[in-house]
Coordinates of C-alpha atoms and ligand atoms in Angstrom, one line a residue:
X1 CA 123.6 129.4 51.4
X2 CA 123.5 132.1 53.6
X3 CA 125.8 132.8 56.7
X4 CA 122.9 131.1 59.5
X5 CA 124.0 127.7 57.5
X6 CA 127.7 128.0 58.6
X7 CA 128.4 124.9 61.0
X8 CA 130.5 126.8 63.2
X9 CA 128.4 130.2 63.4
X10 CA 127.2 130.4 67.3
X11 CA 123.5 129.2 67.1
X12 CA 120.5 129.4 70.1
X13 CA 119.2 126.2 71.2
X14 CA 116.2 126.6 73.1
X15 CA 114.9 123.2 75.6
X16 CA 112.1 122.9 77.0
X17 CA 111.8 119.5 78.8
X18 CA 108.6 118.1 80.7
X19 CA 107.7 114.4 82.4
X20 CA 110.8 112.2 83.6
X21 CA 114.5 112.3 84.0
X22 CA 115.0 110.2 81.2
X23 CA 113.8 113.4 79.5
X24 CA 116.2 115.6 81.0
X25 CA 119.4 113.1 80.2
X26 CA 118.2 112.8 77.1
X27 CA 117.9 116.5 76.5
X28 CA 121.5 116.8 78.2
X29 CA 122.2 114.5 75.1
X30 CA 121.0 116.3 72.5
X31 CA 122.4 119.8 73.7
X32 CA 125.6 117.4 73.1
X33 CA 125.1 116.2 70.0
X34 CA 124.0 119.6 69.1
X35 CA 127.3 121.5 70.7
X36 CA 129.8 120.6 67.7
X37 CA 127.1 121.8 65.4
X38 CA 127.4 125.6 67.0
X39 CA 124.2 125.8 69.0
X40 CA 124.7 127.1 72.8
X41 CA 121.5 125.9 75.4
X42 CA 119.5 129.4 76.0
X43 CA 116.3 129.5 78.5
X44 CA 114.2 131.5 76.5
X45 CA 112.5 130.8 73.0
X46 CA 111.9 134.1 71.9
X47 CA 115.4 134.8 69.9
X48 CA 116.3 130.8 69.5
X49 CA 117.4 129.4 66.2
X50 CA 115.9 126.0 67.6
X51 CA 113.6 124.9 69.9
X52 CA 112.7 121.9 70.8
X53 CA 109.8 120.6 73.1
X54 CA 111.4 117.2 74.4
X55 CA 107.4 116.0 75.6
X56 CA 106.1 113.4 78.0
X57 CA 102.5 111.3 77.3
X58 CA 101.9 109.8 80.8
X59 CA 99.1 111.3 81.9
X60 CA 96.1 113.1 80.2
X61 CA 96.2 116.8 78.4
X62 CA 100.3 116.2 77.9
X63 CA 99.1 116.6 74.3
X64 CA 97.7 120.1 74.8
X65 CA 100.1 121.3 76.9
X66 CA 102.1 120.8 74.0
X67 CA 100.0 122.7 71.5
X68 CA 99.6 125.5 73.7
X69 CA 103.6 125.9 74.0
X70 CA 103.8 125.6 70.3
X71 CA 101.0 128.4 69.7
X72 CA 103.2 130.5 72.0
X73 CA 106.6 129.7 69.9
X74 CA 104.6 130.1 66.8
X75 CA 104.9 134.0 67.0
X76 CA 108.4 134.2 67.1
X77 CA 109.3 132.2 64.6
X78 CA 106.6 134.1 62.2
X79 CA 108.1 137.4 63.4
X80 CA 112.2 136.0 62.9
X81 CA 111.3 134.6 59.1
X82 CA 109.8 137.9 58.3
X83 CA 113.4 139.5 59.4
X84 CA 114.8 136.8 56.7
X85 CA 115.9 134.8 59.9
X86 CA 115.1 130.9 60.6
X87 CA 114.1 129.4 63.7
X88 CA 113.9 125.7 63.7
X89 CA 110.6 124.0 65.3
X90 CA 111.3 120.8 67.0
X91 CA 108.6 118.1 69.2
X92 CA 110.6 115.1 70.4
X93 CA 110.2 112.9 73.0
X94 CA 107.0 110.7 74.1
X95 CA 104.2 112.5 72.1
X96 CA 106.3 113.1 69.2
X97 CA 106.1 109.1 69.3
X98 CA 102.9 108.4 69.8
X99 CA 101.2 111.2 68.2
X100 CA 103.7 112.5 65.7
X101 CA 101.2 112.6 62.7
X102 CA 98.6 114.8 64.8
X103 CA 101.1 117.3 65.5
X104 CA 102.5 117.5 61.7
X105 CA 99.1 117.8 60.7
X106 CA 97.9 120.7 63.2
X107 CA 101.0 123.0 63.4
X108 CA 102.1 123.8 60.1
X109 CA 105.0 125.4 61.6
X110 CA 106.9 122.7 63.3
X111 CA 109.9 121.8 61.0
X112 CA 110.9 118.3 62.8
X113 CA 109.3 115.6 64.6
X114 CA 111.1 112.4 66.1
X115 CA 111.2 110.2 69.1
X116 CA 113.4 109.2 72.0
X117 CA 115.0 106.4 69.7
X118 CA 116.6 108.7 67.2
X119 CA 117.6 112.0 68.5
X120 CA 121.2 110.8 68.0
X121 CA 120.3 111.5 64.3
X122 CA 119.5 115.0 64.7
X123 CA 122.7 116.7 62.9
X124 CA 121.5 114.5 59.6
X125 CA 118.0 115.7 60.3
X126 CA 118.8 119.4 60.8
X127 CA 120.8 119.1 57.7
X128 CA 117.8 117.8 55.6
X129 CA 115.5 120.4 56.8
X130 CA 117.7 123.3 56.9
X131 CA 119.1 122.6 53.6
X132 CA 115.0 122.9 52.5
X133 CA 113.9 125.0 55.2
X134 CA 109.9 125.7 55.3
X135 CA 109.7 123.1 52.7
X136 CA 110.8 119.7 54.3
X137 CA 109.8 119.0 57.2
X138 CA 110.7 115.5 59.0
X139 CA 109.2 113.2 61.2
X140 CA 111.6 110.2 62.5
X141 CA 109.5 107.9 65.2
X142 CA 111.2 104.4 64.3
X143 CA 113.2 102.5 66.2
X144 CA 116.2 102.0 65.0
X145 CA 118.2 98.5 65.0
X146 CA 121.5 100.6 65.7
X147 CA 122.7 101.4 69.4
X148 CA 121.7 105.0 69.9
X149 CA 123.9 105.4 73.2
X150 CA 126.9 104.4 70.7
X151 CA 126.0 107.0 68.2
X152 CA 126.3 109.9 71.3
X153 CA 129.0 111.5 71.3
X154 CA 131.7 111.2 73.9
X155 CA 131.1 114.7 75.3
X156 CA 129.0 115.4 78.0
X157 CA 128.3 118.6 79.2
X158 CA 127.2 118.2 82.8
X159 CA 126.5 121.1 84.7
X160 CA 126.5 120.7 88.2
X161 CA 127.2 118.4 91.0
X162 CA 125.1 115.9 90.2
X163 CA 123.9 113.8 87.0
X164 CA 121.3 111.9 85.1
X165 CA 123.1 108.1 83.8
X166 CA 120.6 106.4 81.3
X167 CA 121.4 102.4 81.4
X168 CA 118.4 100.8 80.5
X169 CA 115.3 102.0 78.3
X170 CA 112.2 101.0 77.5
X171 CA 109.9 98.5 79.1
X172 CA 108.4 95.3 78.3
X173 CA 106.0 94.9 81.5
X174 CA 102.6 96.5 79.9
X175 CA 101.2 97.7 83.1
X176 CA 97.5 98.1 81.6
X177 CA 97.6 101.8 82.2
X178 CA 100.9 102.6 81.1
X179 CA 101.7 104.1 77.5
X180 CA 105.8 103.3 78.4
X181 CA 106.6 100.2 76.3
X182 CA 104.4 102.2 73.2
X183 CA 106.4 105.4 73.4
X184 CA 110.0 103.7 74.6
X185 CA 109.9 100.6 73.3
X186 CA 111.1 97.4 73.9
X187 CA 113.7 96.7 77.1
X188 CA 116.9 97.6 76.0
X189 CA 120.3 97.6 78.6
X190 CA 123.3 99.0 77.2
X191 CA 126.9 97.8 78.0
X192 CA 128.3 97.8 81.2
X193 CA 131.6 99.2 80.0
X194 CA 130.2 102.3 78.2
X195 CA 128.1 103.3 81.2
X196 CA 131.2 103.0 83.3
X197 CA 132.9 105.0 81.0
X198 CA 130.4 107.7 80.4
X199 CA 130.4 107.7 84.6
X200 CA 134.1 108.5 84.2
X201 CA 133.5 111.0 82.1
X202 CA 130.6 112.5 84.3
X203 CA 132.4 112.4 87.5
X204 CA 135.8 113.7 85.5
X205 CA 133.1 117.0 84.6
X206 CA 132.5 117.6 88.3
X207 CA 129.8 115.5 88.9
X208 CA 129.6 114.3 92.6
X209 CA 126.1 111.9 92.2
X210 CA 125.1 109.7 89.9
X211 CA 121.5 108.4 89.4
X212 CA 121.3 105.6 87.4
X213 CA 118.1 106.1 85.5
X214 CA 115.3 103.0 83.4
X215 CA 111.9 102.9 83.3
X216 CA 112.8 99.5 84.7
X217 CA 116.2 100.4 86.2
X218 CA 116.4 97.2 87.6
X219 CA 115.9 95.1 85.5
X220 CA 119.3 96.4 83.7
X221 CA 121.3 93.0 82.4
X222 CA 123.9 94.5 80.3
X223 CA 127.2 93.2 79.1
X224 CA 130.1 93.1 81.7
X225 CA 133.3 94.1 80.6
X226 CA 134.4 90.0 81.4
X227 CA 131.6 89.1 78.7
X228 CA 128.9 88.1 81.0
X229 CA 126.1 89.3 81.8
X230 CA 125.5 92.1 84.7
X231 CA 122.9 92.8 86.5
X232 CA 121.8 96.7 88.7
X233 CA 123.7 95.3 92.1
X234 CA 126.9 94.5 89.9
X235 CA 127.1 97.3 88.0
X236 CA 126.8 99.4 91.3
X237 CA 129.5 97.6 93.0
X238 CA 132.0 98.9 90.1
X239 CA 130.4 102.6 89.9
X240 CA 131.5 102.3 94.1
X241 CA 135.0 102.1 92.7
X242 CA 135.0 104.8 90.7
X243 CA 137.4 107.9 92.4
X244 CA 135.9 111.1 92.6
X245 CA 132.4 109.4 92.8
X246 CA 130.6 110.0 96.2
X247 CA 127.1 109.2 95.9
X248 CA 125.2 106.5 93.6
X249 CA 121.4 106.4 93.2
X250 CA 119.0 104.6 90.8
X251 CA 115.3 105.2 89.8
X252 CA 112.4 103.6 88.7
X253 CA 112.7 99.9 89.7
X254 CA 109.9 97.1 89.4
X255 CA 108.8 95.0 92.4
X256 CA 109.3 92.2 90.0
X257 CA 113.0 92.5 88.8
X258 CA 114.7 92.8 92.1
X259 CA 117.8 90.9 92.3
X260 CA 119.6 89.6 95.8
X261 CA 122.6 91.2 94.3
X262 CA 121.3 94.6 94.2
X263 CA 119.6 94.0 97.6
X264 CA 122.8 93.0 99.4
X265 CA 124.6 96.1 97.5
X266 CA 122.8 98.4 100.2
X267 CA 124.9 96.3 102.4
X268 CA 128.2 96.5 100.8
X269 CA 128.5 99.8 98.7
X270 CA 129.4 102.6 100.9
X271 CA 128.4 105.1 98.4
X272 CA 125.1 103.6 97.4
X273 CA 122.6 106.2 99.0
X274 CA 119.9 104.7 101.7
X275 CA 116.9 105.6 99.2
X276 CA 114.6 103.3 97.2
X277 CA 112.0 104.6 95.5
X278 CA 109.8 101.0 94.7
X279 CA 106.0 101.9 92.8
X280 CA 103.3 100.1 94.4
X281 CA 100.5 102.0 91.7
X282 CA 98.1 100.1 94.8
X283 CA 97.3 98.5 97.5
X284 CA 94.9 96.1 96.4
X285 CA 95.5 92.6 94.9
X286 CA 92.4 92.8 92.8
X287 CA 93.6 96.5 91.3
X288 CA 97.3 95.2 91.2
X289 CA 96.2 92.1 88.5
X290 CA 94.0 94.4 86.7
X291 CA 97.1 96.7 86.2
X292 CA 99.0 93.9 85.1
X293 CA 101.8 94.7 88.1
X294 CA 102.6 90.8 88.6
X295 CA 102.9 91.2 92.1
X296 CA 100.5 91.3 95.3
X297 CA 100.6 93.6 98.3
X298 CA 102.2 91.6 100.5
X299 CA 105.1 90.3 98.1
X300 CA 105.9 93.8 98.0
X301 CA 106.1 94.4 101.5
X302 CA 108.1 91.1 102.0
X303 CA 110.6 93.4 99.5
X304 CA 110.6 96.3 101.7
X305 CA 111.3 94.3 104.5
X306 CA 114.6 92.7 102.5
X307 CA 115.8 95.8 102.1
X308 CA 114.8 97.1 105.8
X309 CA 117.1 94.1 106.8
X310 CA 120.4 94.8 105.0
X311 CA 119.6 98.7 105.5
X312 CA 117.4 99.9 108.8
X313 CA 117.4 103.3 107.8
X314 CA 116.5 103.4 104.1
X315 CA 114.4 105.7 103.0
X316 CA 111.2 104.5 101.0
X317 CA 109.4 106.0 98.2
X318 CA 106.9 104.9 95.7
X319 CA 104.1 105.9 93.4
X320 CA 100.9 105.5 93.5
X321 CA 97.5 105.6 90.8
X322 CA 94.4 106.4 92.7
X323 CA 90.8 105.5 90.8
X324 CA 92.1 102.9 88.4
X325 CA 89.0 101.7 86.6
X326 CA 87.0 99.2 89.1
X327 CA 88.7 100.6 92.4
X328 CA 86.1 99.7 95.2
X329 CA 86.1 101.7 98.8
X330 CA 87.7 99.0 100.2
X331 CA 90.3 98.6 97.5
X332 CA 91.1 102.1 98.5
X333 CA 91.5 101.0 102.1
X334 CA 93.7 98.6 100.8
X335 CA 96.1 101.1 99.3
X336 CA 95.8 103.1 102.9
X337 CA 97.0 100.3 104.6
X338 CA 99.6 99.6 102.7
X339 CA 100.9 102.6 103.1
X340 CA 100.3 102.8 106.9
X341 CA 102.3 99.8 107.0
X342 CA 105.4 101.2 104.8
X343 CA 105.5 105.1 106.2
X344 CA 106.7 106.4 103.3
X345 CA 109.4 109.1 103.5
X346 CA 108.4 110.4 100.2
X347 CA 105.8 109.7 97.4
X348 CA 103.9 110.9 94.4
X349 CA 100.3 109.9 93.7
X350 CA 98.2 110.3 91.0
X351 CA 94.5 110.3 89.0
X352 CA 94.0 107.5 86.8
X353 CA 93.9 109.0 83.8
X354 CA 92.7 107.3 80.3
X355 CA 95.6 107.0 77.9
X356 CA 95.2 106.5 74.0
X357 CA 96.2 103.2 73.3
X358 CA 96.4 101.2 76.6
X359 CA 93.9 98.1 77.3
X360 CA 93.3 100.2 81.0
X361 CA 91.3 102.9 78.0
X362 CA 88.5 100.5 77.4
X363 CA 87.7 98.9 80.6
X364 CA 84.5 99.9 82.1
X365 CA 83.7 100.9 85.9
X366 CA 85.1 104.6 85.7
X367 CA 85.5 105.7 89.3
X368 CA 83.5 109.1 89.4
X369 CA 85.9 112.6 89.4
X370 CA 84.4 113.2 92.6
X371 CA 85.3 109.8 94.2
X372 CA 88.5 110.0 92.6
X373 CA 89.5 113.2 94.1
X374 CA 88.1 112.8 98.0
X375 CA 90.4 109.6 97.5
X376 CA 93.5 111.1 96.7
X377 CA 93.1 114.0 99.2
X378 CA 92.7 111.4 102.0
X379 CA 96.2 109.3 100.8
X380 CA 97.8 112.7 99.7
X381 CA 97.1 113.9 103.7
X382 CA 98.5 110.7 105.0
X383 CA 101.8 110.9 102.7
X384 CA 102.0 114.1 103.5
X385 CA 101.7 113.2 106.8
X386 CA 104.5 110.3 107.1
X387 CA 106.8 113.0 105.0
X388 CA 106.4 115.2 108.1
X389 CA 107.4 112.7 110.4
X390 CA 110.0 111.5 108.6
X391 CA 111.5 114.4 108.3
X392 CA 111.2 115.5 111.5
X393 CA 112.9 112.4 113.0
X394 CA 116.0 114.4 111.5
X395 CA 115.8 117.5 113.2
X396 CA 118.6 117.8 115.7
X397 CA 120.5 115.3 113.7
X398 CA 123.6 116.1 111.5
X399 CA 123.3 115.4 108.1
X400 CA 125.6 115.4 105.0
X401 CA 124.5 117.3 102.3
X402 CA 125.6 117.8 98.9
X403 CA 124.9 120.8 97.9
X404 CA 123.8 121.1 94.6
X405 CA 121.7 124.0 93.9
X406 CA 122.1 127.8 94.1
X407 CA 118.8 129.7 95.5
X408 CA 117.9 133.0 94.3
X409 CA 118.5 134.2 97.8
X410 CA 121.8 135.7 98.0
X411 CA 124.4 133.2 99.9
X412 CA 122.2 130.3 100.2
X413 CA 122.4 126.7 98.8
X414 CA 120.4 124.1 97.8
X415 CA 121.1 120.0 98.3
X416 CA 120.1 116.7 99.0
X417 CA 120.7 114.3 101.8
X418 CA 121.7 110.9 101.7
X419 CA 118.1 110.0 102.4
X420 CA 117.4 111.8 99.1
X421 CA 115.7 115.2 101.1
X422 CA 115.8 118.6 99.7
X423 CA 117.8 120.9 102.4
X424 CA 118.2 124.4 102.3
X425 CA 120.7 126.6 104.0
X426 CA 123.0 129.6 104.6
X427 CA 126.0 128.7 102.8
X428 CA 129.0 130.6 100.8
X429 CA 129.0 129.6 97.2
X430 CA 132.4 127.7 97.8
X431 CA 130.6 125.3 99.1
X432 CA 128.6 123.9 96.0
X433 CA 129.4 120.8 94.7
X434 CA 130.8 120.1 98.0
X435 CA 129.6 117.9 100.9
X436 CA 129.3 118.9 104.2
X437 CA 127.5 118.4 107.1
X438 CA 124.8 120.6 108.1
X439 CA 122.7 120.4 111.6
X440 CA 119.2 120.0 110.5
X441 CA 117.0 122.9 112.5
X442 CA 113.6 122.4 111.0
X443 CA 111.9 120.2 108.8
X444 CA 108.6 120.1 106.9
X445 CA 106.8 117.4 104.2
X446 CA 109.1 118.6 101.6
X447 CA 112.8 120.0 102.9
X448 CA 114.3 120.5 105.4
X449 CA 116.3 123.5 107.2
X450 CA 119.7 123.6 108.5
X451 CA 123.1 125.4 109.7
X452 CA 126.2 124.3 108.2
X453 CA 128.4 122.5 110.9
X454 CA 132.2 124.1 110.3
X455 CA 134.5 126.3 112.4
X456 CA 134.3 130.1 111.0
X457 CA 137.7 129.3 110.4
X458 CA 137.0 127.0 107.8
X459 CA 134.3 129.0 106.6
X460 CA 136.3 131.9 105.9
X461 CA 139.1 129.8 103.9
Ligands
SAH1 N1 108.5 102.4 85.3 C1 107.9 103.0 86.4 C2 106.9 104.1 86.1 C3 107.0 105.0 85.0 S1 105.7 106.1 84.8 C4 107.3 101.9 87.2 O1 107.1 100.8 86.7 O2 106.9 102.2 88.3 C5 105.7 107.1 86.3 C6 104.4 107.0 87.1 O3 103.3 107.6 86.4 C7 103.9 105.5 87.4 O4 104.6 104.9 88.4 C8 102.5 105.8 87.7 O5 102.2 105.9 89.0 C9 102.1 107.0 86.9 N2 101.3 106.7 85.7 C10 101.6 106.0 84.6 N3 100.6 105.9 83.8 C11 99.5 106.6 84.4 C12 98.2 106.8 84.0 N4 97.7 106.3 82.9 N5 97.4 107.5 84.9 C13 97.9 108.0 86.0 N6 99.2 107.8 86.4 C14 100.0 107.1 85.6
SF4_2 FE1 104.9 101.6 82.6 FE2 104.6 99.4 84.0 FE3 106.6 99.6 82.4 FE4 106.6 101.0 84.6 S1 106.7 98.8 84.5 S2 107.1 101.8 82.6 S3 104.4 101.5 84.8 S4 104.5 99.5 81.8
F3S3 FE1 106.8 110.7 80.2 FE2 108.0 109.3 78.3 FE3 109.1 109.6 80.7 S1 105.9 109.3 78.7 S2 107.4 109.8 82.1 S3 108.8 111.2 79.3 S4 109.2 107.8 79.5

């Protein structure tokens, strides 16, 4: 054994995460697990002991895009084992599910491969391959019976403001395009007491906001600490309890899972932030069944409008696939009308795109590239265009802003408002992690500009 195998000896540990913020708790998570074990998180790859590429499979080339990063990691490992030093190779996350066998096979050089259902097993896993190194090499893609969120440990290294709260995983809804419920699996909510006291812990570690975080957030029916069974809205009404805690948020929810309970908590919870971001994928009934969504146009409108009741001002987002196989001119219009209807405050839109796997991958009437991009131009223009005008409608306004970000600009800071926009000002560094309100001065489709609002007195304090 030589002195890199002492447990305690400080250890790089390199990130690099890609697709959603499931992703990025779950990186959090494993810089956690990986803490007592004497790695520290660095941002470069080049001198890391480990590095590990924590992947996403939604859409198209997320495969090579992994390759790629790999074949640039590849030289520094090469050049560290030549030095007699190790650096451990790592691809986790959604292609290291679904395609962990491919990358085995085609990179020689990656030590370990395993999925988002086991990373709590990484210290056993590290121990196997380091014990062996360049000789064993691991790939873990099951899922496990055990309760990964119980296996985590207790610490929790938040940096910042605010933080990423995984409560449900997995999906069982098998929208015909999605590759979710393959790389996830199956729904999974976990316990209403250890979310509440990991959100202790959180807020405890400075954090300010929470964002709850499932592919089908929503549809979250974990045990309550009274033994029943709790659903989003219920969970939120304890979070709202919760000293310290300012702001709560959720994200992705299903059109189909909504509960009155959760509706009615835009009502009640003062802390709850007016923001809901609620995927359409379309506008079209014909497209909707074809995606298997389970719900028509208008039933999701009637939703919108639930929540416009108990909450005039909330702030709508959504996302949307454009050129799903079959998708007619006037399905399109459909989708443009829809949105027309909504004005969205934000939203992200995106090319079908084929994925391995997926009934969606062997249906026929492709909608030409060509047809595919003039389409999303036209909806990206009028997003982009409602984004504007949303924004705008706060210019003049004050708003209260947590800031949460440092810019590279010298005495500036970087937040969100309660409507979820990004906001950029002059600010003192004393004021991070804080909330204050700040007098919005210009706005475009993406953030908005604005002047804090306290005396020079305070600001001097
Ligand atoms: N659970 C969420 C979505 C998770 S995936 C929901 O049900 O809404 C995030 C987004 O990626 C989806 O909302 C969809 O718009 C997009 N997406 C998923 N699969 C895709 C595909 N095959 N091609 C293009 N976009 C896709
Ligand atoms: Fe994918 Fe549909 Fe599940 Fe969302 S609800 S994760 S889009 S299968
Ligand atoms: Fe991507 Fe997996 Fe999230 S496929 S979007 S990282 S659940």
């Amino acid at each position: 054994m030589n002195n890199n195998d002492t447990p305690t000896q400080k250890k790089k540990l390199f990130i690099k995460t890609y697709g959603c913020q499931m992703n990025s708790y779950d990186t959090r998570r494993m810089q956690d697990i990986l803490r007592p074990l004497g790695y520290e998180p660095t941002e470069t790859y080049e001198d890391a002991d480990m590095a590990i590429l924590n992947t996403c499979h939604i859409r198209e080339k997320a495969t090579d895009k992994v390759f790629s990063d790999l074949g640039r990691i590849r030289p520094h490992k090469e050049a560290k084992e030549k030095n007699g030093e190790k650096m451990v190779v790592a691809v986790a996350g959604c292609v290291a599910q679904a395609e962990g066998d491919v990358i085995l096979s085609r990179a020689r050089y990656v030590d370990l491969v395993f999925g988002p259902q086991t990373y709590h097993q990484l210290p056993e896993m590290i121990a196997q391959i380091t014990g062996a190194y360049g000789k064993e090499r691991i790939i873990n893609t099951d899922f496990p019976a055990e309760e990964k969120f119980d296996k985590l440990p207790q610490e929790n290294g938040v940096n910042g403001p605010s933080a990423f709260l995984s409560v449900q995983e997995g999906c069982d809804k098998f929208c015909t395009f999605c590759v979710v419920p393959y790389t996830r699996g199956s729904e999974y909510s976990r316990s209403a007491v250890s979310i509440l006291d990991e959100a202790k812990r959180l807020v405890a570690a400075g954090a300010r906001d929470i964002t709850l975080l499932g592919q089908n957030v929503n549809a979250f029916h974990g045990e309550g600490s009274d033994g029943k069974t709790w659903g989003l809205g219920r969970l939120i009404r304890e979070l709202n309890d919760i000293d310290g805690l300012a702001r709560i948020r959720y994200t992705t929810s299903h059109p189909c899972d909504m509960q009155d309970d959760l509706i009615t908590a835009h009502r009640d919870c003062e802390k709850l932030m007016p923001y809901l971001h609620l995927p359409v994928q379309s506008g079209s009934d014909n497209i909707l069944k074809a995606m298997n969504r389970k719900h028509t146009a208008q039933s999701y409108l009637d939703m919108l409008a639930r929540f416009r009741d108990v909450r005039p001002d909330i702030a709508l987002s959504s996302d949307f696939i454009i050129g799903f196989p079959g998708e007619t001119d006037q399905d399109f219009e459909d989708t443009m009308n829809l949105v027309e209807k909504v004005g969205y405050s934000l939203a992200y839109s995106f090319k079908y795109s084929p994925r391995p796997g997926t009934p969606a991958a062997n249906m026929q009437n492709l909608v030409r590239e060509d047809v595919k991009d003039k389409r999303l131009h036209a909806l990206q223009a009028l997003l982009s265009e409602q984004a504007v005008a949303f924004n705008q409608s706060f210019v003049g306004k004050t708003v209260k802003v947590l800031f949460d970000g440092r810019q590279t600009k010298q005495g500036h800071l970087h937040g969100r408002t309660e409507h979820n926009q990004a906001i950029h000002a002059e600010a003192p560094d004393r004021l991070f992690g804080q909330i204050v309100d700040v007098a919005v001065t210009s706005a475009g489709n993406t953030a908005l500009h604005g002047k804090i609002v306290i005396s020079d007195d305070e600001l001097a304090a």
